Amino acid sequence: MNRLLPLAFVAAALLALPAAAQTRRTVFGVQLWPEAQAEVALDGSDYLLISARGQQNTDNNGYAGTNRFLGFDQRRLSVGYEHFLSEHWSLGATLPYIGFGKTYALLPEVLLRHRSPVGPLTFGQRLSLEHLFPGQTGAKGATYARLRADLEKAFALGSAVALRPRLSYEAATHLRAFSADDNPDVDERTIQFTSLRAEVGVRLGPKFDFTPWFAYQTQYSFGLAQTDALGNVTIPAGRVNSVAPVLGLDLRYTFLNGKDAAARRQLPTQH
């Protein structure tokens, strides 16, 4: 089982690489993702996590006319729980509420995580299933599988401060067999989303840490042919890669709840 997730990750990464000659690439402006997190330490290394995140699209990223709230194009409030099955394995669930414009969506998720040492580094794998419940009347839900792999290394700077550089890659695919919007006439790419993220976590004592990060996110789809007024094809149908760079900052406060901080296996802020 330990080797199964890395093999699936490599397969997902290869499937996300399209033929360049058949692909249109669109790059949007930078997205800003600030997030505040409150983690409650439970028995062992288990924890309860409550987080609130805003998303601001600096060029509206195709969402012209979206109604903003508190300056954000999208808001995400989430609660999650994770239980450690052993030293390396954990199982968890999250329930995010996502608001955008005048509508919302629920995105419950279950996840399986594995972390183990690889030389001086820590290698992590995260496999999850999520289902989208849209709040818009008449909209249909969809089920997705996500696979993420990451490498990290912690460096202590004195007795209270530590740095945690980390690199992660995630891929997501739509599982039509479990989705209400299954339509055999609609073409989809095998992988619909990937994200390459680099970060440096900064831990200030046992209760507070912050993580600035940068991600390169890509949505993979098929675009329809575009024509002029005479019906001539100006842009042929084909694959479309929509790229969005993201700048983020995660702020986390840990309520130790009487637990020993040194004995806990605290995960990075990217849940």
Tab-separated table of C-alpha atoms in Angstrom:
chain	number	residue	atom	x	y	z
A	1	MET	CA	0.000	0.000	0.000
A	2	ASN	CA	2.925	2.356	0.750
A	3	ARG	CA	4.018	2.172	-2.907
A	4	LEU	CA	0.551	2.339	-4.423
A	5	LEU	CA	-0.006	6.061	-3.957
A	6	PRO	CA	3.368	7.150	-5.454
A	7	LEU	CA	2.663	5.051	-8.559
A	8	ALA	CA	-0.791	6.583	-8.910
A	9	PHE	CA	0.729	10.037	-8.447
A	10	VAL	CA	3.239	9.478	-11.249
A	11	ALA	CA	0.457	8.236	-13.530
A	12	ALA	CA	-1.655	11.320	-12.765
A	13	ALA	CA	1.262	13.628	-13.492
A	14	LEU	CA	1.933	11.950	-16.843
A	15	LEU	CA	-1.725	12.081	-17.869
A	16	ALA	CA	-1.792	15.819	-17.152
A	17	LEU	CA	0.868	16.463	-19.804
A	18	PRO	CA	-0.924	17.206	-23.106
A	19	ALA	CA	0.449	17.399	-26.631
A	20	ALA	CA	1.629	20.983	-26.992
A	21	ALA	CA	0.548	21.307	-30.635
A	22	GLN	CA	-3.078	20.575	-29.759
A	23	THR	CA	-3.344	22.783	-26.675
A	24	ARG	CA	-4.397	26.383	-26.140
A	25	ARG	CA	-2.921	27.983	-23.042
A	26	THR	CA	-4.492	30.900	-21.186
A	27	VAL	CA	-2.765	32.597	-18.246
A	28	PHE	CA	-4.875	34.609	-15.803
A	29	GLY	CA	-3.726	37.156	-13.250
A	30	VAL	CA	-2.462	36.316	-9.783
A	31	GLN	CA	-4.959	35.067	-7.208
A	32	LEU	CA	-4.524	36.007	-3.522
A	33	TRP	CA	-5.493	33.365	-0.931
A	34	PRO	CA	-5.146	34.470	2.725
A	35	GLU	CA	-6.268	31.874	5.275
A	36	ALA	CA	-6.683	31.846	9.067
A	37	GLN	CA	-6.680	28.511	10.897
A	38	ALA	CA	-7.473	27.404	14.442
A	39	GLU	CA	-6.255	23.927	15.373
A	40	VAL	CA	-7.416	22.165	18.541
A	41	ALA	CA	-5.061	19.431	19.741
A	42	LEU	CA	-6.782	16.175	20.724
A	43	ASP	CA	-5.472	12.867	22.087
A	44	GLY	CA	-2.320	11.618	20.396
A	45	SER	CA	-1.720	13.799	17.351
A	46	ASP	CA	-5.407	13.959	16.402
A	47	TYR	CA	-6.813	17.414	15.828
A	48	LEU	CA	-9.863	19.493	14.968
A	49	LEU	CA	-9.272	22.251	12.416
A	50	ILE	CA	-11.410	25.308	11.681
A	51	SER	CA	-10.290	27.562	8.832
A	52	ALA	CA	-11.495	30.603	6.909
A	53	ARG	CA	-10.044	31.560	3.521
A	54	GLY	CA	-10.635	34.362	1.071
A	55	GLN	CA	-9.833	34.383	-2.643
A	56	GLN	CA	-9.253	37.594	-4.555
A	57	ASN	CA	-8.719	37.476	-8.310
A	58	THR	CA	-6.545	40.434	-9.279
A	59	ASP	CA	-7.858	40.497	-12.854
A	60	ASN	CA	-11.210	38.830	-12.032
A	61	ASN	CA	-9.889	35.703	-13.798
A	62	GLY	CA	-12.893	35.476	-16.064
A	63	TYR	CA	-15.416	36.135	-13.310
A	64	ALA	CA	-16.433	39.618	-14.408
A	65	GLY	CA	-19.484	40.851	-12.576
A	66	THR	CA	-18.989	38.598	-9.545
A	67	ASN	CA	-20.304	40.196	-6.363
A	68	ARG	CA	-17.499	40.501	-3.847
A	69	PHE	CA	-17.895	40.178	-0.082
A	70	LEU	CA	-15.269	41.741	2.187
A	71	GLY	CA	-13.196	42.287	-0.961
A	72	PHE	CA	-13.080	38.578	-1.860
A	73	ASP	CA	-14.418	36.911	-4.998
A	74	GLN	CA	-14.762	33.628	-3.135
A	75	ARG	CA	-14.964	32.686	0.542
A	76	ARG	CA	-14.340	29.297	2.097
A	77	LEU	CA	-15.175	28.244	5.669
A	78	SER	CA	-14.141	24.717	6.615
A	79	VAL	CA	-14.125	22.369	9.575
A	80	GLY	CA	-12.036	19.198	9.593
A	81	TYR	CA	-10.960	16.321	11.818
A	82	GLU	CA	-8.040	13.914	11.446
A	83	HIS	CA	-7.257	10.751	13.378
A	84	PHE	CA	-3.821	9.111	13.373
A	85	LEU	CA	-4.137	5.356	12.825
A	86	SER	CA	-0.414	4.788	13.365
A	87	GLU	CA	2.879	6.641	13.229
A	88	HIS	CA	2.605	7.018	9.437
A	89	TRP	CA	-1.098	6.737	8.561
A	90	SER	CA	-4.042	9.010	9.309
A	91	LEU	CA	-7.677	9.255	8.258
A	92	GLY	CA	-9.795	12.378	8.204
A	93	ALA	CA	-12.727	14.351	6.840
A	94	THR	CA	-13.474	17.982	6.024
A	95	LEU	CA	-16.645	19.965	5.360
A	96	PRO	CA	-16.029	23.224	3.461
A	97	TYR	CA	-18.691	25.838	2.767
A	98	ILE	CA	-17.779	27.857	-0.339
A	99	GLY	CA	-19.460	31.148	-1.155
A	100	PHE	CA	-19.066	33.003	-4.466
A	101	GLY	CA	-21.258	35.716	-5.916
A	102	LYS	CA	-24.805	35.115	-4.725
A	103	THR	CA	-24.536	31.344	-4.484
A	104	TYR	CA	-22.678	28.728	-2.462
A	105	ALA	CA	-21.582	25.094	-2.475
A	106	LEU	CA	-20.769	22.369	0.037
A	107	LEU	CA	-17.762	20.149	-0.640
A	108	PRO	CA	-17.500	17.295	1.929
A	109	GLU	CA	-14.335	15.232	1.673
A	110	VAL	CA	-12.817	12.083	3.169
A	111	LEU	CA	-9.058	11.577	3.052
A	112	LEU	CA	-6.313	9.060	3.684
A	113	ARG	CA	-2.804	10.321	4.432
A	114	HIS	CA	0.592	8.637	4.660
A	115	ARG	CA	3.856	10.240	5.807
A	116	SER	CA	7.276	8.607	6.134
A	117	PRO	CA	10.961	9.580	6.133
A	118	VAL	CA	12.924	9.473	2.876
A	119	GLY	CA	16.510	10.110	3.861
A	120	PRO	CA	16.628	13.536	5.546
A	121	LEU	CA	13.209	14.505	4.114
A	122	THR	CA	9.603	13.659	4.955
A	123	PHE	CA	7.521	12.310	2.073
A	124	GLY	CA	3.764	12.763	2.305
A	125	GLN	CA	0.868	11.354	0.262
A	126	ARG	CA	-2.775	12.388	0.487
A	127	LEU	CA	-5.611	10.639	-1.340
A	128	SER	CA	-9.143	12.025	-1.029
A	129	LEU	CA	-12.683	11.823	-2.409
A	130	GLU	CA	-14.948	14.875	-2.424
A	131	HIS	CA	-18.479	15.547	-3.636
A	132	LEU	CA	-19.759	18.940	-4.740
A	133	PHE	CA	-23.264	19.913	-3.585
A	134	PRO	CA	-24.073	23.183	-5.413
A	135	GLY	CA	-26.498	25.602	-3.810
A	136	GLN	CA	-27.718	26.982	-7.117
A	137	THR	CA	-31.179	25.735	-8.086
A	138	GLY	CA	-31.013	23.150	-10.858
A	139	ALA	CA	-27.234	22.680	-10.657
A	140	LYS	CA	-25.948	19.115	-10.391
A	141	GLY	CA	-23.266	17.721	-8.128
A	142	ALA	CA	-20.001	16.057	-9.043
A	143	THR	CA	-17.512	13.707	-7.379
A	144	TYR	CA	-13.742	14.165	-7.612
A	145	ALA	CA	-10.672	12.194	-6.561
A	146	ARG	CA	-7.561	14.101	-5.520
A	147	LEU	CA	-4.021	12.860	-5.079
A	148	ARG	CA	-1.248	14.955	-3.560
A	149	ALA	CA	2.408	14.211	-2.873
A	150	ASP	CA	4.873	16.434	-1.013
A	151	LEU	CA	8.415	16.635	0.302
A	152	GLU	CA	9.443	18.712	3.314
A	153	LYS	CA	12.266	19.316	5.739
A	154	ALA	CA	12.208	21.078	9.125
A	155	PHE	CA	15.103	23.249	10.308
A	156	ALA	CA	15.307	24.417	13.921
A	157	LEU	CA	16.519	27.988	14.466
A	158	GLY	CA	17.164	28.180	18.170
A	159	SER	CA	14.813	26.744	20.768
A	160	ALA	CA	11.547	28.348	19.628
A	161	VAL	CA	11.733	29.079	15.879
A	162	ALA	CA	11.729	26.539	13.042
A	163	LEU	CA	11.511	26.702	9.245
A	164	ARG	CA	9.590	24.128	7.230
A	165	PRO	CA	10.273	24.379	3.448
A	166	ARG	CA	7.950	22.157	1.451
A	167	LEU	CA	7.070	21.314	-2.167
A	168	SER	CA	3.794	19.630	-3.162
A	169	TYR	CA	2.031	18.524	-6.342
A	170	GLU	CA	-1.675	17.693	-6.600
A	171	ALA	CA	-3.869	16.286	-9.363
A	172	ALA	CA	-7.668	15.915	-9.469
A	173	THR	CA	-10.026	13.959	-11.719
A	174	HIS	CA	-13.803	13.863	-12.106
A	175	LEU	CA	-15.361	10.489	-11.229
A	176	ARG	CA	-18.340	10.350	-13.570
A	177	ALA	CA	-19.631	7.042	-12.223
A	178	PHE	CA	-20.444	8.752	-8.902
A	179	SER	CA	-21.695	12.089	-10.248
A	180	ALA	CA	-25.242	13.242	-10.920
A	181	ASP	CA	-24.170	15.201	-14.012
A	182	ASP	CA	-22.842	12.161	-15.861
A	183	ASN	CA	-23.268	12.889	-19.579
A	184	PRO	CA	-21.600	10.579	-22.122
A	185	ASP	CA	-21.847	13.294	-24.776
A	186	VAL	CA	-19.563	15.674	-22.855
A	187	ASP	CA	-15.809	15.230	-23.363
A	188	GLU	CA	-13.463	15.693	-20.412
A	189	ARG	CA	-9.724	15.560	-19.947
A	190	THR	CA	-8.504	12.661	-17.811
A	191	ILE	CA	-7.022	15.118	-15.298
A	192	GLN	CA	-9.014	18.327	-14.790
A	193	PHE	CA	-6.770	20.137	-12.291
A	194	THR	CA	-3.161	20.230	-11.096
A	195	SER	CA	-1.339	22.411	-8.591
A	196	LEU	CA	2.384	22.765	-7.949
A	197	ARG	CA	2.972	24.556	-4.625
A	198	ALA	CA	6.151	25.791	-2.902
A	199	GLU	CA	6.080	27.137	0.641
A	200	VAL	CA	8.137	27.949	3.704
A	201	GLY	CA	6.408	27.375	7.031
A	202	VAL	CA	7.667	29.508	9.921
A	203	ARG	CA	6.946	28.182	13.405
A	204	LEU	CA	7.104	30.700	16.247
A	205	GLY	CA	6.856	28.705	19.454
A	206	PRO	CA	4.459	25.822	20.131
A	207	LYS	CA	1.215	27.673	19.325
A	208	PHE	CA	1.657	29.939	16.311
A	209	ASP	CA	2.999	29.444	12.810
A	210	PHE	CA	2.559	31.114	9.437
A	211	THR	CA	3.236	29.867	5.920
A	212	PRO	CA	3.749	32.068	2.842
A	213	TRP	CA	3.374	30.062	-0.354
A	214	PHE	CA	3.175	30.236	-4.133
A	215	ALA	CA	1.282	27.835	-6.397
A	216	TYR	CA	0.974	27.295	-10.135
A	217	GLN	CA	-2.520	25.945	-10.760
A	218	THR	CA	-3.905	24.640	-14.054
A	219	GLN	CA	-7.439	23.712	-15.144
A	220	TYR	CA	-7.595	21.253	-18.072
A	221	SER	CA	-10.629	21.264	-20.393
A	222	PHE	CA	-11.796	21.045	-24.006
A	223	GLY	CA	-12.680	24.300	-25.783
A	224	LEU	CA	-15.287	24.695	-28.496
A	225	ALA	CA	-14.382	26.050	-31.922
A	226	GLN	CA	-14.811	29.826	-32.341
A	227	THR	CA	-16.005	31.398	-35.585
A	228	ASP	CA	-16.277	34.875	-37.083
A	229	ALA	CA	-19.434	36.547	-38.445
A	230	LEU	CA	-19.107	34.584	-41.719
A	231	GLY	CA	-18.867	31.244	-39.972
A	232	ASN	CA	-15.144	30.789	-40.587
A	233	VAL	CA	-13.302	29.020	-37.789
A	234	THR	CA	-10.929	31.467	-36.123
A	235	ILE	CA	-9.915	29.221	-33.214
A	236	PRO	CA	-10.287	25.458	-33.664
A	237	ALA	CA	-11.746	23.207	-30.999
A	238	GLY	CA	-9.168	21.537	-28.815
A	239	ARG	CA	-7.555	21.235	-25.447
A	240	VAL	CA	-7.431	24.299	-23.201
A	241	ASN	CA	-5.079	24.790	-20.250
A	242	SER	CA	-6.187	27.656	-17.983
A	243	VAL	CA	-3.309	28.691	-15.719
A	244	ALA	CA	-3.595	30.790	-12.552
A	245	PRO	CA	-0.623	31.674	-10.326
A	246	VAL	CA	-1.587	31.941	-6.648
A	247	LEU	CA	0.025	33.786	-3.735
A	248	GLY	CA	-1.113	32.611	-0.327
A	249	LEU	CA	-0.497	33.144	3.375
A	250	ASP	CA	-1.686	30.654	6.016
A	251	LEU	CA	-1.868	31.779	9.648
A	252	ARG	CA	-2.406	29.037	12.238
A	253	TYR	CA	-2.934	29.171	15.993
A	254	THR	CA	-2.864	25.885	17.897
A	255	PHE	CA	-4.911	25.398	21.043
A	256	LEU	CA	-2.826	22.760	22.809
A	257	ASN	CA	-5.671	21.858	25.175
A	258	GLY	CA	-3.198	20.576	27.746
A	259	LYS	CA	-1.301	18.410	25.222
A	260	ASP	CA	2.486	18.226	24.890
A	261	ALA	CA	3.457	20.182	21.748
A	262	ALA	CA	6.795	18.368	21.434
A	263	ALA	CA	5.082	14.964	21.294
A	264	ARG	CA	2.556	15.896	18.577
A	265	ARG	CA	2.969	15.171	14.849
A	266	GLN	CA	1.665	18.498	13.560
A	267	LEU	CA	1.011	18.615	9.832
A	268	PRO	CA	1.769	21.523	7.473
A	269	THR	CA	-0.841	24.267	7.093
A	270	GLN	CA	-1.894	22.887	3.670
A	271	HIS	CA	-4.495	20.485	4.996
